[in-house]
Short mmCIF file of C-alpha atoms in Angstrom, two decimals:
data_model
loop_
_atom_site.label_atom_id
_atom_site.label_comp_id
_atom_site.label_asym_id
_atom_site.label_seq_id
_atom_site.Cartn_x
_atom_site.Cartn_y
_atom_site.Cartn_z
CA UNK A 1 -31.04 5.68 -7.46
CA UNK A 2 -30.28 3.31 -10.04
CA UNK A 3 -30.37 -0.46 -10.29
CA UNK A 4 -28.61 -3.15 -12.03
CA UNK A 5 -29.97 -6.38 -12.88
CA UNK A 6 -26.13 -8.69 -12.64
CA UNK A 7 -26.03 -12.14 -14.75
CA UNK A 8 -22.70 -14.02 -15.08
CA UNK A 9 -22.71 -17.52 -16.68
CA UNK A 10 -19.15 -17.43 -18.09
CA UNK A 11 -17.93 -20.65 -16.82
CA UNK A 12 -19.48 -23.34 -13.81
CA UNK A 13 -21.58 -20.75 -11.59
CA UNK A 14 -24.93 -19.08 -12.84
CA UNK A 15 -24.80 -15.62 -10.76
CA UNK A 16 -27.89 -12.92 -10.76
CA UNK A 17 -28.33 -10.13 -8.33
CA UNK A 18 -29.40 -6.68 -8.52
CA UNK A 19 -27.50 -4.25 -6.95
CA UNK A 20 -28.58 -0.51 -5.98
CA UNK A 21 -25.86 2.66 -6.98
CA UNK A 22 -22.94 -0.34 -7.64
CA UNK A 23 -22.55 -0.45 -4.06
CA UNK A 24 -25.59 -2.55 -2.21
CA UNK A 25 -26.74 -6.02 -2.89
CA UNK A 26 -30.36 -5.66 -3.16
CA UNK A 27 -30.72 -9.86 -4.19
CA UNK A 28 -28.59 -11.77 -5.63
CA UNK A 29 -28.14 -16.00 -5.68
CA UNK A 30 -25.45 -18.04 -7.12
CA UNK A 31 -26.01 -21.58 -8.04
CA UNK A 32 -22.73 -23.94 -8.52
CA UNK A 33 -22.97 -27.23 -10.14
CA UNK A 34 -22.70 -28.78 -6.37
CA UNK A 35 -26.05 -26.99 -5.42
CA UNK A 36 -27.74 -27.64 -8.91
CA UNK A 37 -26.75 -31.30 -8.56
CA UNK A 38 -29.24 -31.09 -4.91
CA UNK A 39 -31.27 -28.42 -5.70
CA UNK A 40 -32.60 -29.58 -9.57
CA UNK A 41 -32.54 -33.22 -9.42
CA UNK A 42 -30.49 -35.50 -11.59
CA UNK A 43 -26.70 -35.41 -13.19
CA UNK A 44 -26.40 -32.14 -15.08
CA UNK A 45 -22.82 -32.60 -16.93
CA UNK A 46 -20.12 -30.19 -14.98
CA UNK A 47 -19.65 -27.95 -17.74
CA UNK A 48 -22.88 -27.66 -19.73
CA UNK A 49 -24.04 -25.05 -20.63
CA UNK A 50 -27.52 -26.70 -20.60
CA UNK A 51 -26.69 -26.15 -16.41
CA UNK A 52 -27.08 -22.72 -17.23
CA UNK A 53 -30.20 -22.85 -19.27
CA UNK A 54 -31.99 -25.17 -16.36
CA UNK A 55 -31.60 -22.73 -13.72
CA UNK A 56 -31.22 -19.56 -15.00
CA UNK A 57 -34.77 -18.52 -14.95
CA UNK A 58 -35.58 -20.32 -11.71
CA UNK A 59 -32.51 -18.02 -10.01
CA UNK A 60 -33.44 -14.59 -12.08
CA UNK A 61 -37.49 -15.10 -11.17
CA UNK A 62 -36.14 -15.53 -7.23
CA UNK A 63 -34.03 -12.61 -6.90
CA UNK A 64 -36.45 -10.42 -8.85
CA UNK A 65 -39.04 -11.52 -6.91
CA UNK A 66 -37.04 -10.16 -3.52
CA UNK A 67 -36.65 -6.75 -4.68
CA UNK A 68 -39.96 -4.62 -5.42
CA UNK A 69 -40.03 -2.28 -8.41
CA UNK A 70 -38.12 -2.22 -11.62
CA UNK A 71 -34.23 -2.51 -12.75
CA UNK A 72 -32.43 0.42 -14.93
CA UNK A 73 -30.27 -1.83 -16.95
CA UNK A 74 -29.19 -5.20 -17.32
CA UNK A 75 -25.38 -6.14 -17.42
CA UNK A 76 -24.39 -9.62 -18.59
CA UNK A 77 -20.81 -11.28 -19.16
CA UNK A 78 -19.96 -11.24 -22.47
CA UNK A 79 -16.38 -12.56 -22.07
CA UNK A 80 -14.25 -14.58 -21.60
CA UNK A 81 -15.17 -17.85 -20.74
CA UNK A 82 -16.79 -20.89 -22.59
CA UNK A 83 -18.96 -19.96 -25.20
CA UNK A 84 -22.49 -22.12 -25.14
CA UNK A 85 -22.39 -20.87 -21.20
CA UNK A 86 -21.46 -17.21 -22.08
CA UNK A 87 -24.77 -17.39 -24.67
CA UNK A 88 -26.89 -18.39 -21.88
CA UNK A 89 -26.61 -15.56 -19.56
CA UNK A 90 -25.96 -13.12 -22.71
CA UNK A 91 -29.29 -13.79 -24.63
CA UNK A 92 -31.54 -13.85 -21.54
CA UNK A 93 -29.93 -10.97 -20.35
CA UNK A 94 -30.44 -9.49 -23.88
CA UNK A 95 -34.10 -10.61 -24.08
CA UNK A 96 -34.88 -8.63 -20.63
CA UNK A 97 -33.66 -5.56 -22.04
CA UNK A 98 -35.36 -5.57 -25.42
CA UNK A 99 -38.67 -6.72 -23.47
CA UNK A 100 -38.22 -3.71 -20.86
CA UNK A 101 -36.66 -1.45 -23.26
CA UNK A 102 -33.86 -0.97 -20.69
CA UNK A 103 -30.03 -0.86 -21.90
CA UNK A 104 -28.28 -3.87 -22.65
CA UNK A 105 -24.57 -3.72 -20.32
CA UNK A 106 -21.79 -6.07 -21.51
CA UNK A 107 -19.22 -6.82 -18.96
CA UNK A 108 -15.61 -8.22 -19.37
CA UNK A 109 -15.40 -11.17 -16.36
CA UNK A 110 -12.38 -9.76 -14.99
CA UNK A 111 -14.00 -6.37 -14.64
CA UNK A 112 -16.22 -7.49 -12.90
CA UNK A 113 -14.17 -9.56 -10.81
CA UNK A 114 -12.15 -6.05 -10.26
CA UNK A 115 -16.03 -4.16 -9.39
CA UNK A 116 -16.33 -6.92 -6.31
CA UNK A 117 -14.21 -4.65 -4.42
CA UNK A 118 -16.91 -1.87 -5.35
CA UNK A 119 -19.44 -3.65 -3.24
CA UNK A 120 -17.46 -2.59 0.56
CA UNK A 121 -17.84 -0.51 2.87
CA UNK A 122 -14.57 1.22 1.56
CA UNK A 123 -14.16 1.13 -2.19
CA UNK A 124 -11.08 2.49 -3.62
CA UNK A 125 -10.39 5.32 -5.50
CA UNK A 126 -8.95 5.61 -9.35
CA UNK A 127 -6.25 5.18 -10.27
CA UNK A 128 -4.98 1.09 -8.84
CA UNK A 129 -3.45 -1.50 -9.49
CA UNK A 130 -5.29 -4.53 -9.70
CA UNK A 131 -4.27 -8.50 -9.17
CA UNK A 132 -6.91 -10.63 -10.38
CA UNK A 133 -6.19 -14.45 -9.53
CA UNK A 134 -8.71 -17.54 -10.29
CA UNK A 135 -9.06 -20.84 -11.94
CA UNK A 136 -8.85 -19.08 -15.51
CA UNK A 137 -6.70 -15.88 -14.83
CA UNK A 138 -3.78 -14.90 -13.19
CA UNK A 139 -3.41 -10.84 -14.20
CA UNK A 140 -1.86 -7.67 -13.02
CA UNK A 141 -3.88 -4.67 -14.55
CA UNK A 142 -3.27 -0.74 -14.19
CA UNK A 143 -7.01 0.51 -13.80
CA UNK A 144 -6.10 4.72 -14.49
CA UNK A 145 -9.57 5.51 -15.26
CA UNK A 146 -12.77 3.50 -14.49
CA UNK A 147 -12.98 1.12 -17.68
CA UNK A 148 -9.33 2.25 -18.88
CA UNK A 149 -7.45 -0.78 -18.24
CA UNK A 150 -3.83 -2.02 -19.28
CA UNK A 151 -2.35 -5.58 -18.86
CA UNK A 152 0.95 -5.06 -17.59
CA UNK A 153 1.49 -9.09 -16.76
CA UNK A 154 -0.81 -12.36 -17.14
CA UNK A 155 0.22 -16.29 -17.58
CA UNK A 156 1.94 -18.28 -19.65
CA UNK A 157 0.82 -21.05 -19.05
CA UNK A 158 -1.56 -22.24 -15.91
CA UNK A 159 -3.75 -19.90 -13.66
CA UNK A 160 -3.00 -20.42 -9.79
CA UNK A 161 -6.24 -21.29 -9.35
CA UNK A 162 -5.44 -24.10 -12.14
CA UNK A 163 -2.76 -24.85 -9.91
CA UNK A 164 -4.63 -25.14 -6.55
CA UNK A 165 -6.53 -27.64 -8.29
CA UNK A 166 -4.20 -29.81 -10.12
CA UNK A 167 -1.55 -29.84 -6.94
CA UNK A 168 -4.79 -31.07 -5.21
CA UNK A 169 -5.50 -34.03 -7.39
CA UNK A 170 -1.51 -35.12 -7.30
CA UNK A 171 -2.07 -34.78 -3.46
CA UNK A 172 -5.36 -36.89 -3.53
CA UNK A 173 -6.98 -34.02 -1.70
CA UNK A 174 -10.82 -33.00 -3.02
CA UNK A 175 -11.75 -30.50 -5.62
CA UNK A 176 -11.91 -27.35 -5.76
CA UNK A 177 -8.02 -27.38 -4.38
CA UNK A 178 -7.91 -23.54 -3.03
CA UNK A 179 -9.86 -24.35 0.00
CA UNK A 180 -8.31 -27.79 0.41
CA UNK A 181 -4.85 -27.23 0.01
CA UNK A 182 -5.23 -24.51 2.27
CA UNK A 183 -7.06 -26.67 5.18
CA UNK A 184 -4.12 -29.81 4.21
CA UNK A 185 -1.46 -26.88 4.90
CA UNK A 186 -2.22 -26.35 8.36
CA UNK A 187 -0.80 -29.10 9.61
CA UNK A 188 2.38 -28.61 7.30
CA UNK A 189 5.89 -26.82 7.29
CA UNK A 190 5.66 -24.51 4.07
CA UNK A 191 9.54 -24.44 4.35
CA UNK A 192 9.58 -28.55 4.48
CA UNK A 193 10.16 -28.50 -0.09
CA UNK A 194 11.72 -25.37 -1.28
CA UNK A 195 9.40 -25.58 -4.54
CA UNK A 196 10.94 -23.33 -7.34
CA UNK A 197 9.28 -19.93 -8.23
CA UNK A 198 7.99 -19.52 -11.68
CA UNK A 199 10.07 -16.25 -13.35
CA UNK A 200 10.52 -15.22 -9.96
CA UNK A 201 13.55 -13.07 -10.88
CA UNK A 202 12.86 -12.18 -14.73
CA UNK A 203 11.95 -8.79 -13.97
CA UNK A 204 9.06 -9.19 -16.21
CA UNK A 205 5.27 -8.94 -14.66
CA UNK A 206 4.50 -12.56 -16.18
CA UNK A 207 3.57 -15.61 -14.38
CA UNK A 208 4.16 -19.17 -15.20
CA UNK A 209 2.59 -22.07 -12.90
CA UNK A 210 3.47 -25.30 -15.00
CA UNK A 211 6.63 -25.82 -13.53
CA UNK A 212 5.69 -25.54 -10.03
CA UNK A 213 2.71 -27.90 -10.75
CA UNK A 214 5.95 -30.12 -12.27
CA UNK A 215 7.70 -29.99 -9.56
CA UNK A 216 5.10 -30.99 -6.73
CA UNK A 217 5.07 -34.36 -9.26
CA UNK A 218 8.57 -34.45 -9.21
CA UNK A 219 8.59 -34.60 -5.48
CA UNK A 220 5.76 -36.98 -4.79
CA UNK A 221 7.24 -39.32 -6.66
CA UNK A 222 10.91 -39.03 -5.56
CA UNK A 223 10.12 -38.71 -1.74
CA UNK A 224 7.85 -39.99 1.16
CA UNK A 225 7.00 -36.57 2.02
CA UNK A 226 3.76 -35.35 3.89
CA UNK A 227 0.45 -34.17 2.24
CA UNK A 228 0.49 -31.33 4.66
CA UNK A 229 4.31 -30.61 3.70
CA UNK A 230 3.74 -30.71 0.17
CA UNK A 231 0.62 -28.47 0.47
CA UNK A 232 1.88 -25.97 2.98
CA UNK A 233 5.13 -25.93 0.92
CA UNK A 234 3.63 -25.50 -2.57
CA UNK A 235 1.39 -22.79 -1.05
CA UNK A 236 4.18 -20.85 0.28
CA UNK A 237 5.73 -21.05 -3.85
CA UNK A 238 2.14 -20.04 -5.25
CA UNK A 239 1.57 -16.99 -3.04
CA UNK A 240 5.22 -15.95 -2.62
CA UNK A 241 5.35 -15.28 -6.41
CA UNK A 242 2.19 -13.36 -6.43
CA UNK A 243 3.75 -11.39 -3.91
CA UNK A 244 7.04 -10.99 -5.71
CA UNK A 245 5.23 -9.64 -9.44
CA UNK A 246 2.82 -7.04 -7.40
CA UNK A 247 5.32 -5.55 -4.98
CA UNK A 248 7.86 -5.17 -8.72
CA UNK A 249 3.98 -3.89 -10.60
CA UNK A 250 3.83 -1.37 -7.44
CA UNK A 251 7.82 -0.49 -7.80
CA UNK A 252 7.50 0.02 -11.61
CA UNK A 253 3.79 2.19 -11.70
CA UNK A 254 4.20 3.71 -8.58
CA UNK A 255 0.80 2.65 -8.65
CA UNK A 256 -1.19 4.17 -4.71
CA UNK A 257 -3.08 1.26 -4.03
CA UNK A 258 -4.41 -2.55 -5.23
CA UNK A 259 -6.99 -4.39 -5.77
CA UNK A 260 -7.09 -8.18 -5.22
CA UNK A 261 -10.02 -10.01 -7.10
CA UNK A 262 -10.84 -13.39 -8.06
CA UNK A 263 -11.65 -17.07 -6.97
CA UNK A 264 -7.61 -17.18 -5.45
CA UNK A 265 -8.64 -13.85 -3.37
CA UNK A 266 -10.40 -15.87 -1.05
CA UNK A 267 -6.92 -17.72 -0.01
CA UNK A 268 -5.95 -16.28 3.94
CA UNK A 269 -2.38 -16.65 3.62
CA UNK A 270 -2.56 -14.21 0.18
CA UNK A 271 -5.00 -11.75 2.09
CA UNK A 272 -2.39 -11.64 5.20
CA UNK A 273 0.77 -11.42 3.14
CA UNK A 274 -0.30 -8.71 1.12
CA UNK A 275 -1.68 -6.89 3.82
CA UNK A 276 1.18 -6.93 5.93
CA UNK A 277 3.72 -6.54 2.96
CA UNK A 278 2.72 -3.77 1.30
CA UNK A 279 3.23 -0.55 1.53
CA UNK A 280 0.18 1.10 0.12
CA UNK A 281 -3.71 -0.33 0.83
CA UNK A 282 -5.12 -3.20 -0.53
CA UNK A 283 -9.09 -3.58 -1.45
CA UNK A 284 -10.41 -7.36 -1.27
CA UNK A 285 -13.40 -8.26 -1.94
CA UNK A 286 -15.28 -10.44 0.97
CA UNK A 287 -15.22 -14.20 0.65
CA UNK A 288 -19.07 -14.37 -0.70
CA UNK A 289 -17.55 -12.11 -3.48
CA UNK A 290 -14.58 -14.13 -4.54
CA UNK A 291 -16.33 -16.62 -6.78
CA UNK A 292 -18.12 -15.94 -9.75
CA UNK A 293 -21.50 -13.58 -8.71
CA UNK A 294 -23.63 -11.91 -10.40
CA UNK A 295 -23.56 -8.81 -8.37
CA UNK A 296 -19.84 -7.88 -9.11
CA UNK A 297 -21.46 -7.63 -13.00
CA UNK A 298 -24.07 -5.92 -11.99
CA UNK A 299 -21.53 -3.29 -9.92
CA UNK A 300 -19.35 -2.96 -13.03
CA UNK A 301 -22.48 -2.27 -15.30
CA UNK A 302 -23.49 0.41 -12.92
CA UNK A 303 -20.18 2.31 -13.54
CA UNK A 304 -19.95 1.68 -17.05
CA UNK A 305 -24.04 2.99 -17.42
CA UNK A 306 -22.86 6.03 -15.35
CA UNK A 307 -20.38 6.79 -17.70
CA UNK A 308 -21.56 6.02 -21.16
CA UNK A 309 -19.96 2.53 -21.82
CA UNK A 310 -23.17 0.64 -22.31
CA UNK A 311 -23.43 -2.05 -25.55
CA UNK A 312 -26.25 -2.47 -28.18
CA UNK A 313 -28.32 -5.64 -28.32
CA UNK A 314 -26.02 -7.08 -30.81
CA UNK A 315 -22.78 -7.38 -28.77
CA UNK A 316 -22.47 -10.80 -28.78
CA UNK A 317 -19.92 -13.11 -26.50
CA UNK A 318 -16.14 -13.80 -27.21
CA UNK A 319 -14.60 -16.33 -25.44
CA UNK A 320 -11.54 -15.15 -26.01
CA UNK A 321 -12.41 -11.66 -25.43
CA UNK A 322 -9.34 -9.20 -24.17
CA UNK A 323 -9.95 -6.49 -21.59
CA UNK B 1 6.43 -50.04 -37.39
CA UNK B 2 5.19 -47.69 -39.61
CA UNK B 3 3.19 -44.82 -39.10
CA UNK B 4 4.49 -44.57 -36.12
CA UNK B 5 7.01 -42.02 -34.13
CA UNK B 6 9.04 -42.47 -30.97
CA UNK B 7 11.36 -39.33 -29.59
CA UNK B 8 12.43 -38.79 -26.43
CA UNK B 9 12.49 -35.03 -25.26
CA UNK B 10 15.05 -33.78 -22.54
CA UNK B 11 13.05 -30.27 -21.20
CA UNK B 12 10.75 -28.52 -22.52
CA UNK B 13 12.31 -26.31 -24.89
CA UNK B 14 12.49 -29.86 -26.82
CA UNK B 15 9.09 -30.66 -26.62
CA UNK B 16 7.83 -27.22 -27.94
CA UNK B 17 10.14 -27.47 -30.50
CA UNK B 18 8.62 -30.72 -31.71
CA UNK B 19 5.67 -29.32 -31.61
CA UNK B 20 6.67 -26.60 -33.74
CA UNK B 21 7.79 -28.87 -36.42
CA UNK B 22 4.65 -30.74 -36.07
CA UNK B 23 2.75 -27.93 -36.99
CA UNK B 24 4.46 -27.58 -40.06
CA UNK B 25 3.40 -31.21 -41.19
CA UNK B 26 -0.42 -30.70 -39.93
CA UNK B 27 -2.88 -30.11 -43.11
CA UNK B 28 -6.29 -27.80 -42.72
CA UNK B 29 -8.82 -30.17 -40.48
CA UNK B 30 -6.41 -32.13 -38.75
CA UNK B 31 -7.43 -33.05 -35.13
CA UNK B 32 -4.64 -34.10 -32.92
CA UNK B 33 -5.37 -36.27 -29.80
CA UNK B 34 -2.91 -35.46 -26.59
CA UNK B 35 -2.44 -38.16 -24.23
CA UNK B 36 -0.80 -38.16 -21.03
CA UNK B 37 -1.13 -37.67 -17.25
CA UNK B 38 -0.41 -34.30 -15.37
CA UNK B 39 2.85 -32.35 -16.57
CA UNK B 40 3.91 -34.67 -19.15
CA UNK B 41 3.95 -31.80 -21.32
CA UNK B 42 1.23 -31.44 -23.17
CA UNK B 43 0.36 -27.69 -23.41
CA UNK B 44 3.99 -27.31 -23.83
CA UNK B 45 3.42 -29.22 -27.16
CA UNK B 46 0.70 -27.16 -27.96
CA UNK B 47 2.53 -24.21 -27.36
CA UNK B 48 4.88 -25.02 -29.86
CA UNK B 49 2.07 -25.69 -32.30
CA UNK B 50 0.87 -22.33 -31.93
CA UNK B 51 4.12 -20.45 -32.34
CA UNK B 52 3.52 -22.19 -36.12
CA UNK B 53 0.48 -20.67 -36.29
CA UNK B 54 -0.14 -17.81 -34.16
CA UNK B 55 3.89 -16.66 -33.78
CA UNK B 56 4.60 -15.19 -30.44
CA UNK B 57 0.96 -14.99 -29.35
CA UNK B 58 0.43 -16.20 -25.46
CA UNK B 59 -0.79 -19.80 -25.18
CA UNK B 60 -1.99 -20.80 -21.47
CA UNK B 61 -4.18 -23.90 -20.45
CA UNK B 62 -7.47 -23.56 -21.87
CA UNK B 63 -8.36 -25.57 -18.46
CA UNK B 64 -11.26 -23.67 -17.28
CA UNK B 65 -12.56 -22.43 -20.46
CA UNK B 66 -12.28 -25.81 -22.22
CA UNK B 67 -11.36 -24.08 -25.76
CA UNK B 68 -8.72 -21.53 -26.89
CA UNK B 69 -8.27 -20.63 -30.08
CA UNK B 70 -5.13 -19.16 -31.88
CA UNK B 71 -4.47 -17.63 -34.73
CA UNK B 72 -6.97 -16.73 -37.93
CA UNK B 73 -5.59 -18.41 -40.89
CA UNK B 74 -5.80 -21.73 -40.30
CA UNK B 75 -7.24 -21.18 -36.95
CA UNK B 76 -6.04 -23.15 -34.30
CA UNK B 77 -8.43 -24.73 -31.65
CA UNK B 78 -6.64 -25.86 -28.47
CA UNK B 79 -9.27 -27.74 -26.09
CA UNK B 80 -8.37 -29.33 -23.03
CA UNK B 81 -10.96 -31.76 -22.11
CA UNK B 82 -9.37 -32.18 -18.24
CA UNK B 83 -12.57 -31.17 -16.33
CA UNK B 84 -14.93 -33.28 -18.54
CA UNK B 85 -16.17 -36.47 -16.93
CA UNK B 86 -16.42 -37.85 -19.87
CA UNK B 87 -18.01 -38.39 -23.30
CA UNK B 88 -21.28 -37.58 -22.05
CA UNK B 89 -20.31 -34.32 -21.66
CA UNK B 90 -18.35 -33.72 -25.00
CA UNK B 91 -22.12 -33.32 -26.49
CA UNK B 92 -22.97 -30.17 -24.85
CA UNK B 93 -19.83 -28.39 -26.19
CA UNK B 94 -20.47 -28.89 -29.66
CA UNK B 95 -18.01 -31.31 -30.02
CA UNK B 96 -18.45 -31.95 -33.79
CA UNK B 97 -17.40 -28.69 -34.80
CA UNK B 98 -14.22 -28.89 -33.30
CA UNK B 99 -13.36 -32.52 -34.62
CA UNK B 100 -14.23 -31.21 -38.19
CA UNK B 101 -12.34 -27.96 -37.50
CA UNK B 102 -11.65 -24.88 -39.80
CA UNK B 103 -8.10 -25.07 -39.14
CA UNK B 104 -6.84 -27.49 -36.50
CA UNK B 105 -7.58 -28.86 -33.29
CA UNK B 106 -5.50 -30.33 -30.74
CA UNK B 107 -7.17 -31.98 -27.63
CA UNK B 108 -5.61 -32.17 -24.10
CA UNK B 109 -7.10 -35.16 -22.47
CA UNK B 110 -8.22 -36.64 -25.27
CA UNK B 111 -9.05 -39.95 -23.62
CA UNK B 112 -12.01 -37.89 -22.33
CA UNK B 113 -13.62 -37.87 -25.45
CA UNK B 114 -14.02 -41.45 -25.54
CA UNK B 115 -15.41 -43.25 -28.94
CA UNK B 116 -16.06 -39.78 -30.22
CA UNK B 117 -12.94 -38.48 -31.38
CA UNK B 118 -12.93 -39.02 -34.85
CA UNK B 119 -11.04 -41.77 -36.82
CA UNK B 120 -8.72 -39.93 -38.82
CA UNK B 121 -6.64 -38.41 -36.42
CA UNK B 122 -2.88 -37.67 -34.84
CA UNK B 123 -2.81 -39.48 -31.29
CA UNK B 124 0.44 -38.09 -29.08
CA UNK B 125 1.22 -40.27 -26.15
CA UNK B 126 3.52 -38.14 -23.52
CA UNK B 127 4.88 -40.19 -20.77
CA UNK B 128 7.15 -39.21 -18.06
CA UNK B 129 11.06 -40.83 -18.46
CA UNK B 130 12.54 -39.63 -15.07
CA UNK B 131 13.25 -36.37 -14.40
CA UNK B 132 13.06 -33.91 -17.37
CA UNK B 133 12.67 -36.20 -20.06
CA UNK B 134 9.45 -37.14 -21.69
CA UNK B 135 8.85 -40.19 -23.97
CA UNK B 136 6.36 -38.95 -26.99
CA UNK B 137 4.98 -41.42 -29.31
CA UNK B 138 3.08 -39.99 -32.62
CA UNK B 139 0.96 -42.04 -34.15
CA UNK B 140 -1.08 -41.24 -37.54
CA UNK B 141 -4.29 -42.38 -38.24
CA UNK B 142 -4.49 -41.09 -41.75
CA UNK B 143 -3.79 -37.16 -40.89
CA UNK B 144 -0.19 -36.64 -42.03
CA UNK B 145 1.56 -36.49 -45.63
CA UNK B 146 3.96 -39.49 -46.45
CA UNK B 147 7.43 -39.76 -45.18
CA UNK B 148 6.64 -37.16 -42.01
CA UNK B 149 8.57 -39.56 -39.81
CA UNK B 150 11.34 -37.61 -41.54
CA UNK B 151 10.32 -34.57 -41.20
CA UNK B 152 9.21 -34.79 -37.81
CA UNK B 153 13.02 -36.52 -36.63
CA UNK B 154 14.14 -32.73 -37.48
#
């Protein structure tokens, strides 16, 4: 039995949990800037990473407080993601280990947004595929081995989460966009705006979003149309091309199975679509698990402590760190 | 008017390519200041900048992690200041290293930064003109070697 103290701070969310055997969430908390803003009192600035340093003791002293007995090993993000925030959850995760003399885990943030899918009741198997969409990334990876990876396709230019949100603010619809967008599409015809398809046919595994975010601009300004029309239709584009670049990944590695991961995971018509499209198994990660937690960390430092990828107390944060 | 610069772009294979030849022109510490509302081209600028710097390496929207950086030697710093509220916020990134950078920086919603950004400076104004085409004014603040209107026309 082994557990893993979990701390990611790479970006808005401060995420701790500890998590028994990388499969069961033993604690864990995750504090946005939303519930910071009610919970700590005050205006902390959005992207400070003095957020982080207010609350990260508060949240690590509650969810060690709700598990008895010690951790094993602490795993922290060390990359990407904006730097002073990256510190915060490094160095206090760093500090634990050299007070507990317990091994220091660093994680890459899109491993662990891969490990989420760890934490179900049916993990998959090596080797996969994995599609890892959010505000920052947009990635198609071949996982062979655990903590072999290869990025066959990412960006080049926005992330679809990025997207989400900027569509949103053209269409006057609240932050983050994902979830609004997605309610605003409901009530639209996603084939009202045939919105164009970033590299749809290039053959290549790359993405591009700035055109698509172009075009929604284009049209709002040219036409009268509907929010929900607009939304329902840009949605449609967005997801379609996800589609289009995994089922080619699939085609070209013959890959057995995929993993979807990340903030954009949590989007229904991208969970039914790929579901019903594909022709091998797809591993999502519940909707709790989508966002930025620490227990996906703490899942990926598991596997890498069980198989001798642990870091020394000097790995320090990149925030431009590759996989 | 001098020190300033008016082109308009038609796509964006235009716009990175002025970026590109900005680039050129851009001595060690310059900070450039991008203006301009959604898809008016600005990382599409940038992405031309970095192809002087960094060749073919992949430039996308440092939008969520505020600051990408390019390249090793100059380095180039490409921040995007979109999710900042404003100034206020500018402190807790340590803003003064990147507006005295080792290399360059070039700032995507610059108008974020408020009074901070620092005097000497490039400001790029990118405004939609209908369909494809985007109106860029440069204006130099003291950054750019003489007669780079020239240079810059291409």
């Amino acid at each position: 039995m082994t557990r893993i103290l979990g701390i990611e701070s790479s970006c808005d969310e401060t995420g701790i949990a500890i998590v028994e055997d990388g499969r069961r969430i033993l604690a864990a908390e995750v504090a946005s800037q939303i519930k910071i803003h009610a919970e700590f009192g005050g205006v902390v600035p959005e992207i400070a990473s003095r957020q982080h340093i207010q609350c990260i003791s508060q949240i690590a002293e509650r969810v060690m407080g709700a598990v008895d007995g010690p951790v094993d090993a602490v795993a922290a993000t060390i990359g990407p993601g904006l730097m002073g925030s990256l510190l915060v959850g490094a160095n206090f995760a760093k500090a634990l280990c050299y007070a507990w003399k317990i091994p220091f885990i660093p994680v890459h943030h899109i491993e662990g947004h891969i490990f989420s899918v760890f934490l179900t009741d049916a993990p998959p198997t090596f080797p996969f595929l994995a599609l890892v969409v959010s505000g920052g990334h947009t990635c198609i990876i071949a996982c062979d081995a655990p903590h072999q990876y290869k990025t066959l396709g990412s960006t080049r230019d926005d992330a679809v989460g990025e997207s989400f949100d900027k569509v949103a603010r053209l269409l006057g619809l609240p932050y983050p966009g994902g979830p609004s967008i997605q309610e605003a599409a409901k009530e639209g015809n996603p084939k009202a705006i045939r919105f164009p398809r970033g590299l749809e046919k290039s053959g290549k595994l790359e993405f591009s979003y700035s055109g698509l975010k172009t075009a929604v601009l284009y049209e709002m300004r040219k036409n009268n149309a509907a929010v929900g029309d607009v939304a329902a239709s840009f949605q449609d584009a967005a997801i379609d091309v996800l589609l289009t670049k995994t089922k080619l990944a699939i085609e070209l590695t013959g890959s057995p199975r995929l993993v979807l991961a990340g903030g954009v995971a949590a989007n229904q018509l991208l969970r039914d679509r790929l579901t019903t499209e594909l022709d091998v198994p797809v591993h999502m990660p519940p909707m709790s698990l989508c966002v930025d937690n620490g227990a996906m960390i703490a899942a990926a430092g598991h596997s890498r402590l069980k198989h001798g990828f642990t870091g020394a107390l000097d790995a320090t944060p990149t925030p431009n760190l590759p996989l | 008017m001098p020190g300033v610069f008016k082109l308009d772009t038609d796509g964006p294979e235009q716009t990175e390519a002025l970026g590109y030849r900005l680039g050129a022109l851009l001595p060690y510490g310059a900070v450039v200041a991008l203006r301009g509302e959604l898809a008016a081209g600005k990382t599409c600028l940038v992405r031309g900048l970095a192809a002087h710097y960094a060749g073919a390496e992949l430039v996308s929207s440092p939008t969520f992690t505020i600051v990408n950086q390019y390249g090793e030697s100059p380095k180039l710093y490409h921040v995007d200041l979109y999710r900042l509220s404003g100034p206020d916020d500018l402190a807790d990134l340590g803003y003064e290293e990147l507006f005295e950078p080792d290399g360059v920086c070039v700032i995507e919603w610059a108008e974020r930064a408020g009074d901070l950004l620092p005097e000497r400076r490039l400001e790029v104004l990118l405004e939609h003109g209908g369909g494809d085409c985007r109106m860029i004014t440069i204006h130099d603040l003291g950054v750019l070697p003489e007669r780079w209107e020239e240079a810059l026309s291409g």
